[in-house]
Amino acid sequence: MQAKESNPPDGGYGWVVVVSAFLVMGLTAAVLKTFGLFFVEIQQHFDELASTTSWITSVTIAVFHLGAPVASSLCVRYTHRAVVITGGLLAFSGMALGFLGFSMIWMYATTGFLQGLGISFSWTPAISIVSHYFSKKRALANAVASAGECAFAFTFGPFFQWLISQYGWKGALLIIGGIQLNICVCGVLMRPLASSCLLEGRHSETETPAGNSSSRTQKEDRSPIKHKTFNWMLVRQPQFVLYAIFGILAAMSFFVPPLFLVPLSYSLGIDESWTASLLSILAVVDFAGRLLCGWYANLHVTKSVHLLTMTITLISTSLMLLPLANNYLSLAIFTGFYGFFFGTTVAVHITVLADVVGMPDFDSALGLFMLIRSTGGFVGPPLAGLIVDMVGDYRAGFYMAGATLFLSAAFLVILDQLQQRKARRSQTNTKPEKPTLPYSSLHLLKLQ
């Protein structure tokens, strides 16, 4: 009976969990992606530099990454449902307290730290529990759940712009915080499975007779509790280190364009309503890029690391060309190219990580990768803001992001060369030796 219950349902109530995760993705990652609409408003209200204001987003991004391993540990100790509900309350608190807007430091602590922690505690368990509910249809379920980020970002652009125009940036923050309370509702719907890995391990220890040591050993060997949960030694593997450096440089660049796209359009004299539509375009082409690249990657026509290197090079090129735009149409076209190639990159970069470390260490690698990558997300926006302040032009931020991404592609090339060398060495070591005749047979041949 227990073994039967431990199998993922692969449907049924699992689709309710998928829809809940879809909504959580929209209420967390999509809010973060469209927060650039508040950038100019907050900067003007506090009369601060672009570099100072951009620290709000940097804190949010850093806490989101740093909190992911903590959220995963809490899911094991408690339940995914409890952690998601906690995340929803934290996200609401960050926005609601940001409504007070006492100072820039206050904004760092509320819409930065609290919001980032809320996103981390909501996003991480929502992605995790979908994998618990599905096995054969896991790829489809994860694709549907992750699509919530793009779907909500498409509507949040014009909606947030309307909220700001009607209620001001403070009132908009309060309303968005209230909307994020729906994360708690989604968390309630994320019902834990009847037999989790933790419960299964406990049953194997308590239900086995003490005298049957061999049976108890077999059950404990099968228990997920005995598996290594985090492998810090990955930092000693050259291939992982190279990919981690790529992750840092990529994170320095990825969060810059959405932050400065709105200010750049304002500097070109584009109307606010048209400016908000740029974020919607970004969301649509991002969604298309993820689906198309995911479909193409599954064909295994191109090696994953080669595909990622190509997409990174293309997104770098699009960022270098984007500042050449001088009107809405050209800006929308270049934004579309950037968004599409960004989506293709997101679709394949986790697959490359799995290829680099192998599935036994994948969970450890993912947590460690997010921790290391957070430094790039924390430093990138303020560095771009500093460059913008020095040059006096928002275009400089896009040039910085494009150049950093191009540099990150170089580490992918080095990684690929290292993998190929390792594969050739492995093939050389595993070549079968030439068969040798026994001494007696050799002796008979000589006699003949």
Coordinates of C-alpha atoms in Angstrom, one line a residue:
M1 CA 0.0 0.0 0.0
Q2 CA 2.7 2.4 0.9
A3 CA 4.8 1.8 -2.2
K4 CA 1.8 2.5 -4.4
E5 CA 1.1 5.8 -2.7
S6 CA 4.7 6.9 -3.0
N7 CA 4.4 7.0 -6.8
P8 CA 3.8 10.5 -8.2
P9 CA 0.1 10.8 -9.4
D10 CA 1.2 12.3 -12.8
G11 CA -2.1 14.1 -13.1
G12 CA -5.3 14.5 -11.1
Y13 CA -4.8 17.0 -8.3
G14 CA -1.3 17.6 -9.6
W15 CA -2.7 19.9 -12.2
V16 CA -4.2 22.1 -9.4
V17 CA -0.6 22.3 -8.1
V18 CA 0.6 23.2 -11.5
V19 CA -1.9 26.0 -11.9
S20 CA -1.0 27.3 -8.4
A21 CA 2.7 27.3 -9.3
F22 CA 1.8 29.1 -12.5
L23 CA 0.2 31.9 -10.5
V24 CA 3.1 32.0 -8.0
M25 CA 5.6 32.4 -10.9
G26 CA 3.5 35.4 -12.1
L27 CA 3.2 37.0 -8.7
T28 CA 6.9 36.7 -8.0
A29 CA 9.3 36.6 -11.0
A30 CA 7.0 38.7 -13.2
V31 CA 6.7 41.5 -10.5
L32 CA 10.5 41.5 -10.3
K33 CA 10.9 41.8 -14.1
T34 CA 8.5 44.8 -14.4
F35 CA 9.8 46.7 -11.3
G36 CA 11.7 48.9 -13.7
L37 CA 8.5 50.9 -14.1
F38 CA 9.0 52.3 -10.6
F39 CA 12.7 53.2 -11.2
V40 CA 12.3 56.8 -12.4
E41 CA 9.4 57.5 -9.9
I42 CA 11.5 56.4 -6.9
Q43 CA 14.6 58.1 -8.2
Q44 CA 12.8 61.4 -8.7
H45 CA 11.0 61.2 -5.3
F46 CA 14.2 60.7 -3.3
D47 CA 16.3 62.8 -5.7
E48 CA 19.0 60.1 -5.9
L49 CA 21.4 58.9 -8.5
A50 CA 20.6 56.0 -10.8
S51 CA 23.3 53.9 -9.1
T52 CA 21.8 54.5 -5.7
T53 CA 18.2 53.7 -6.8
S54 CA 19.3 50.5 -8.7
W55 CA 20.4 49.0 -5.3
I56 CA 16.7 48.2 -4.6
T57 CA 16.6 45.7 -7.4
S58 CA 20.1 44.4 -6.6
V59 CA 19.1 43.6 -3.0
T60 CA 15.9 41.9 -4.2
I61 CA 17.9 39.8 -6.7
A62 CA 20.6 38.9 -4.3
V63 CA 18.2 37.9 -1.5
F64 CA 16.1 35.9 -4.0
H65 CA 19.2 33.8 -4.9
L66 CA 20.7 33.5 -1.4
G67 CA 17.4 32.5 0.1
A68 CA 16.8 29.6 -2.3
P69 CA 18.9 27.0 -0.3
V70 CA 17.2 28.1 2.9
A71 CA 13.7 27.7 1.3
S72 CA 14.7 24.2 0.2
S73 CA 15.8 23.2 3.6
L74 CA 12.6 24.5 5.2
C75 CA 10.5 22.5 2.7
V76 CA 12.2 19.3 3.9
R77 CA 11.7 20.2 7.6
Y78 CA 8.1 21.4 7.2
T79 CA 6.1 21.4 4.0
H80 CA 6.1 23.2 0.6
R81 CA 2.7 24.6 1.5
A82 CA 4.0 26.3 4.7
V83 CA 7.0 27.8 3.0
V84 CA 4.9 29.2 0.1
I85 CA 2.4 30.8 2.5
T86 CA 5.3 32.3 4.4
G87 CA 6.7 33.7 1.2
G88 CA 3.4 35.3 0.3
L89 CA 3.2 37.1 3.6
L90 CA 6.8 38.3 3.3
A91 CA 6.2 39.6 -0.3
F92 CA 3.1 41.4 0.9
S93 CA 5.0 42.9 3.8
G94 CA 7.8 44.2 1.6
M95 CA 5.4 46.0 -0.7
A96 CA 3.1 47.3 2.0
L97 CA 5.9 48.7 4.1
G98 CA 7.5 50.1 1.0
F99 CA 4.3 52.2 0.6
L100 CA 5.5 54.3 3.6
G101 CA 8.6 55.3 1.6
F102 CA 10.5 56.9 4.5
S103 CA 14.0 56.8 2.9
M104 CA 16.1 55.0 0.4
I105 CA 17.5 52.7 3.1
W106 CA 13.9 51.9 4.0
M107 CA 13.2 50.9 0.4
Y108 CA 16.3 48.6 0.5
A109 CA 14.9 46.9 3.6
T110 CA 11.3 46.5 2.4
T111 CA 10.9 46.3 -1.4
G112 CA 14.5 45.0 -1.5
F113 CA 15.1 42.6 1.3
L114 CA 11.6 41.5 2.4
Q115 CA 10.3 41.3 -1.2
G116 CA 13.4 39.3 -2.3
L117 CA 12.9 36.9 0.6
G118 CA 9.2 36.5 -0.2
I119 CA 10.0 35.7 -3.8
S120 CA 12.6 33.2 -2.8
F121 CA 10.3 31.4 -0.3
S122 CA 7.5 31.3 -2.9
W123 CA 9.3 30.6 -6.1
T124 CA 11.6 27.8 -4.9
P125 CA 9.1 25.4 -3.3
A126 CA 6.5 26.1 -6.1
I127 CA 9.0 24.8 -8.6
S128 CA 10.0 21.9 -6.4
I129 CA 6.5 20.6 -5.5
V130 CA 5.6 20.3 -9.2
S131 CA 8.4 17.8 -9.7
H132 CA 7.1 15.8 -6.7
Y133 CA 3.6 15.5 -8.3
F134 CA 4.8 14.5 -11.7
S135 CA 7.2 11.9 -13.2
K136 CA 6.4 11.0 -16.8
K137 CA 4.8 14.4 -17.5
R138 CA 7.3 16.3 -15.4
A139 CA 8.7 18.3 -18.3
L140 CA 5.3 19.4 -19.5
A141 CA 4.2 20.3 -16.0
N142 CA 7.3 22.4 -15.3
A143 CA 6.9 24.1 -18.7
V144 CA 3.3 25.1 -17.9
A145 CA 4.2 26.3 -14.4
S146 CA 7.2 28.4 -15.6
A147 CA 5.1 30.0 -18.3
G148 CA 3.4 32.0 -15.6
E149 CA 6.3 34.4 -15.4
C150 CA 6.0 35.4 -19.1
A151 CA 2.2 35.4 -19.1
F152 CA 1.9 37.8 -16.1
A153 CA 4.8 40.0 -17.2
F154 CA 2.8 40.6 -20.4
T155 CA -0.1 42.1 -18.5
F156 CA 1.8 43.6 -15.6
G157 CA 3.6 46.2 -17.8
P158 CA 0.6 48.3 -18.8
F159 CA -1.3 47.4 -15.5
F160 CA 1.5 48.7 -13.3
Q161 CA 1.9 51.8 -15.4
W162 CA -1.9 52.5 -15.0
L163 CA -1.6 51.9 -11.2
I164 CA 1.2 54.5 -11.0
S165 CA -0.7 57.0 -13.0
Q166 CA -3.8 56.6 -10.9
Y167 CA -2.5 56.1 -7.4
G168 CA 1.2 57.2 -7.6
W169 CA 4.1 54.8 -7.0
K170 CA 3.4 54.4 -3.3
G171 CA -0.2 53.5 -3.8
A172 CA 0.8 51.1 -6.6
L173 CA 3.2 49.3 -4.3
L174 CA 0.4 48.8 -1.7
I175 CA -2.0 47.5 -4.3
I176 CA 0.6 45.1 -5.8
G177 CA 1.4 43.9 -2.3
G178 CA -2.3 43.1 -1.8
I179 CA -2.4 41.2 -5.0
Q180 CA 0.7 39.2 -3.9
L181 CA -1.3 37.9 -0.9
N182 CA -2.9 35.5 -3.4
I183 CA 0.4 33.6 -3.2
C184 CA -0.9 32.4 0.2
V185 CA -4.0 31.0 -1.5
C186 CA -1.8 29.2 -4.0
G187 CA 0.2 27.8 -1.1
V188 CA -2.9 26.4 0.6
L189 CA -3.7 24.6 -2.7
M190 CA -0.3 22.9 -2.7
R191 CA -1.4 19.9 -0.7
P192 CA 1.5 17.7 0.4
L193 CA 1.6 14.2 -1.0
A194 CA 0.4 11.4 1.2
S195 CA 3.9 9.9 1.5
S196 CA 6.8 12.2 1.1
C197 CA 10.5 11.1 0.9
L198 CA 10.9 12.1 4.6
L199 CA 7.9 10.0 5.8
E200 CA 9.0 7.1 3.5
G201 CA 12.4 7.1 5.2
R202 CA 10.9 7.1 8.6
H203 CA 8.6 4.2 7.8
S204 CA 11.5 2.2 6.6
E205 CA 13.3 2.7 9.9
T206 CA 10.3 2.2 12.3
E207 CA 8.4 -0.6 10.6
T208 CA 11.4 -3.0 10.1
P209 CA 11.8 -5.6 12.9
A210 CA 15.0 -5.0 14.9
G211 CA 16.1 -8.6 14.4
N212 CA 16.0 -8.5 10.6
S213 CA 19.2 -6.5 10.1
S214 CA 19.7 -7.3 6.4
S215 CA 16.1 -6.2 5.5
R216 CA 16.6 -3.0 7.6
T217 CA 19.9 -2.3 5.8
Q218 CA 18.3 -2.7 2.4
K219 CA 15.5 -0.3 3.2
E220 CA 17.8 2.3 4.7
D221 CA 20.0 2.1 1.5
R222 CA 16.9 2.9 -0.6
S223 CA 15.9 5.8 1.7
P224 CA 16.4 9.3 0.2
I225 CA 17.5 10.5 3.6
K226 CA 20.8 8.5 3.2
H227 CA 21.6 10.4 0.0
K228 CA 24.1 13.3 0.1
T229 CA 22.1 16.5 0.1
F230 CA 24.8 19.1 -0.6
N231 CA 28.2 18.6 -2.2
W232 CA 30.4 21.6 -1.4
M233 CA 33.4 19.9 -3.2
L234 CA 31.9 20.9 -6.5
V235 CA 33.9 24.2 -6.2
R236 CA 37.0 22.1 -6.8
Q237 CA 35.8 20.8 -10.2
P238 CA 37.3 23.0 -13.0
Q239 CA 34.2 22.6 -15.2
F240 CA 31.8 23.7 -12.5
V241 CA 34.0 26.7 -11.6
L242 CA 34.1 27.8 -15.3
Y243 CA 30.3 27.5 -15.5
A244 CA 29.9 29.4 -12.2
I245 CA 32.0 32.2 -13.6
F246 CA 29.8 32.3 -16.6
G247 CA 26.8 32.5 -14.3
I248 CA 28.2 35.5 -12.4
L249 CA 28.9 37.4 -15.6
A250 CA 25.5 36.5 -17.1
A251 CA 23.7 37.6 -13.9
M252 CA 25.5 40.9 -14.0
S253 CA 24.0 41.5 -17.4
F254 CA 20.5 39.9 -17.4
F255 CA 18.9 42.3 -14.9
V256 CA 20.2 45.5 -16.4
P257 CA 18.1 45.8 -19.6
P258 CA 14.7 45.5 -17.9
L259 CA 15.8 48.1 -15.3
F260 CA 17.0 50.7 -17.8
L261 CA 14.7 50.0 -20.7
V262 CA 11.9 52.3 -19.4
P263 CA 14.3 55.2 -18.5
L264 CA 15.9 54.9 -22.0
S265 CA 12.5 55.1 -23.7
Y266 CA 11.6 58.2 -21.6
S267 CA 14.9 59.8 -22.6
L268 CA 13.9 59.3 -26.3
G269 CA 10.7 61.1 -25.7
I270 CA 8.4 58.1 -26.0
D271 CA 5.0 58.3 -24.4
E272 CA 4.4 56.4 -21.1
S273 CA 1.7 54.2 -22.6
W274 CA 3.9 53.1 -25.4
T275 CA 6.8 52.6 -23.0
A276 CA 4.8 50.1 -20.9
S277 CA 4.0 48.1 -24.0
L278 CA 7.8 47.4 -24.4
L279 CA 7.7 45.3 -21.3
S280 CA 4.7 43.4 -22.8
I281 CA 6.6 42.8 -26.0
L282 CA 9.6 41.6 -23.9
A283 CA 7.3 39.0 -22.1
V284 CA 5.8 37.7 -25.3
V285 CA 9.0 37.1 -27.2
D286 CA 10.6 35.7 -24.0
F287 CA 7.8 33.1 -23.8
A288 CA 8.3 32.2 -27.5
G289 CA 12.0 31.9 -27.1
R290 CA 11.7 29.5 -24.2
L291 CA 9.3 27.2 -26.0
L292 CA 11.2 27.1 -29.3
C293 CA 14.6 26.6 -27.8
G294 CA 13.3 24.0 -25.4
W295 CA 11.7 22.1 -28.3
Y296 CA 14.9 22.4 -30.3
A297 CA 17.1 21.3 -27.5
N298 CA 15.1 18.1 -27.0
L299 CA 15.9 17.1 -30.6
H300 CA 19.6 16.8 -29.5
V301 CA 20.7 18.2 -32.9
T302 CA 23.2 20.6 -31.3
K303 CA 25.2 20.1 -28.1
S304 CA 23.7 22.0 -25.2
V305 CA 26.8 24.0 -24.4
H306 CA 27.2 25.0 -28.1
L307 CA 23.5 26.1 -28.2
L308 CA 24.0 28.2 -25.0
T309 CA 27.1 29.8 -26.4
M310 CA 25.3 30.7 -29.5
T311 CA 22.3 32.2 -27.7
I312 CA 24.6 34.2 -25.3
T313 CA 26.4 35.6 -28.3
L314 CA 23.2 36.6 -30.0
I315 CA 21.7 38.2 -26.9
S316 CA 25.0 40.1 -26.4
T317 CA 24.8 41.4 -30.0
S318 CA 21.2 42.5 -29.6
L319 CA 22.1 44.5 -26.5
M320 CA 24.9 46.2 -28.3
L321 CA 22.5 47.2 -31.1
L322 CA 19.6 48.2 -28.9
P323 CA 21.1 51.7 -28.0
L324 CA 21.1 52.5 -31.7
A325 CA 17.3 52.8 -31.5
N326 CA 16.0 56.4 -31.8
N327 CA 12.2 55.9 -31.9
Y328 CA 9.6 53.6 -30.6
L329 CA 9.5 51.2 -33.6
S330 CA 13.3 50.6 -33.7
L331 CA 13.4 50.3 -29.8
A332 CA 10.5 47.7 -30.0
I333 CA 12.3 45.7 -32.6
F334 CA 15.6 45.5 -30.7
T335 CA 13.8 44.8 -27.5
G336 CA 12.1 41.9 -29.3
F337 CA 15.4 40.4 -30.4
Y338 CA 16.8 40.8 -26.9
G339 CA 13.7 39.2 -25.2
F340 CA 13.6 36.3 -27.7
F341 CA 17.3 35.4 -27.2
F342 CA 17.0 35.9 -23.4
G343 CA 14.2 33.3 -23.5
T344 CA 16.3 30.8 -25.4
T345 CA 19.1 31.3 -22.9
V346 CA 16.8 30.6 -19.9
A347 CA 15.5 27.5 -21.6
V348 CA 18.8 25.7 -22.0
H349 CA 21.2 27.0 -19.3
I350 CA 20.0 24.6 -16.5
T351 CA 20.3 21.7 -19.0
V352 CA 24.0 22.6 -19.5
L353 CA 24.5 22.7 -15.7
A354 CA 23.2 19.1 -15.5
D355 CA 25.6 18.1 -18.3
V356 CA 28.5 19.7 -16.5
V357 CA 28.1 18.0 -13.1
G358 CA 25.9 15.0 -13.9
M359 CA 22.5 14.2 -12.3
P360 CA 23.8 12.7 -9.0
D361 CA 25.3 16.1 -8.1
F362 CA 22.7 18.2 -9.9
D363 CA 20.7 19.3 -6.8
S364 CA 23.9 20.4 -5.0
A365 CA 25.1 22.1 -8.1
L366 CA 21.9 24.1 -8.6
G367 CA 21.9 25.4 -5.1
L368 CA 25.6 26.3 -5.2
F369 CA 25.2 27.8 -8.6
M370 CA 22.4 30.1 -7.4
L371 CA 24.5 31.2 -4.4
I372 CA 27.5 32.0 -6.6
R373 CA 25.4 33.6 -9.3
S374 CA 23.8 36.0 -6.8
T375 CA 27.0 38.0 -6.6
G376 CA 26.5 39.0 -10.3
G377 CA 22.9 40.0 -9.8
F378 CA 23.9 42.0 -6.8
V379 CA 26.8 43.9 -8.5
G380 CA 25.4 44.2 -12.0
P381 CA 22.7 46.9 -11.7
P382 CA 24.6 49.3 -9.4
L383 CA 27.7 49.0 -11.7
A384 CA 25.6 49.8 -14.7
G385 CA 23.9 52.6 -12.8
L386 CA 27.4 54.0 -11.9
I387 CA 28.4 53.9 -15.5
V388 CA 25.2 55.6 -16.5
D389 CA 25.8 58.4 -14.0
M390 CA 29.4 58.9 -15.2
V391 CA 28.4 59.0 -18.9
G392 CA 25.1 60.7 -18.5
D393 CA 23.3 58.4 -20.9
Y394 CA 21.2 55.3 -20.3
R395 CA 22.7 53.6 -23.4
A396 CA 25.9 53.0 -21.5
G397 CA 24.1 50.5 -19.3
F398 CA 23.2 48.4 -22.3
Y399 CA 26.7 48.5 -23.7
M400 CA 28.0 47.3 -20.3
A401 CA 25.5 44.4 -20.3
G402 CA 26.4 43.4 -23.8
A403 CA 30.1 43.4 -23.2
T404 CA 29.8 41.4 -20.0
L405 CA 27.7 38.8 -21.7
F406 CA 30.2 38.5 -24.6
L407 CA 32.9 37.9 -22.0
S408 CA 30.8 35.2 -20.3
A409 CA 30.5 33.4 -23.7
A410 CA 34.3 33.0 -23.7
F411 CA 34.1 30.9 -20.5
L412 CA 31.6 28.7 -22.2
V413 CA 34.1 28.1 -25.0
I414 CA 36.8 27.2 -22.5
L415 CA 34.4 24.9 -20.7
D416 CA 33.5 23.1 -24.0
Q417 CA 37.2 22.7 -24.8
L418 CA 37.8 21.2 -21.3
Q419 CA 34.8 18.8 -21.8
Q420 CA 36.1 17.7 -25.2
R421 CA 39.6 17.1 -23.8
K422 CA 38.2 15.1 -20.9
A423 CA 36.0 13.0 -23.3
R424 CA 39.0 12.2 -25.5
R425 CA 41.1 11.2 -22.5
S426 CA 38.2 9.0 -21.3
Q427 CA 38.0 7.3 -24.7
T428 CA 41.7 6.7 -24.8
N429 CA 41.7 5.1 -21.3
T430 CA 38.8 2.8 -22.1
K431 CA 40.1 1.5 -25.5
P432 CA 40.2 -2.3 -25.4
E433 CA 43.7 -3.9 -25.2
K434 CA 44.8 -6.2 -28.1
P435 CA 44.1 -9.8 -27.2
T436 CA 47.2 -11.9 -26.3
L437 CA 47.6 -15.5 -26.8
P438 CA 48.3 -17.8 -23.8
Y439 CA 51.9 -18.9 -23.3
S440 CA 51.1 -22.5 -24.4
S441 CA 49.5 -21.4 -27.7
L442 CA 52.4 -19.0 -28.4
H443 CA 54.8 -21.9 -27.7
L444 CA 53.0 -24.2 -30.2
L445 CA 53.1 -21.5 -32.9
K446 CA 56.9 -21.2 -32.5
L447 CA 57.3 -25.0 -32.8
Q448 CA 55.3 -25.0 -36.0

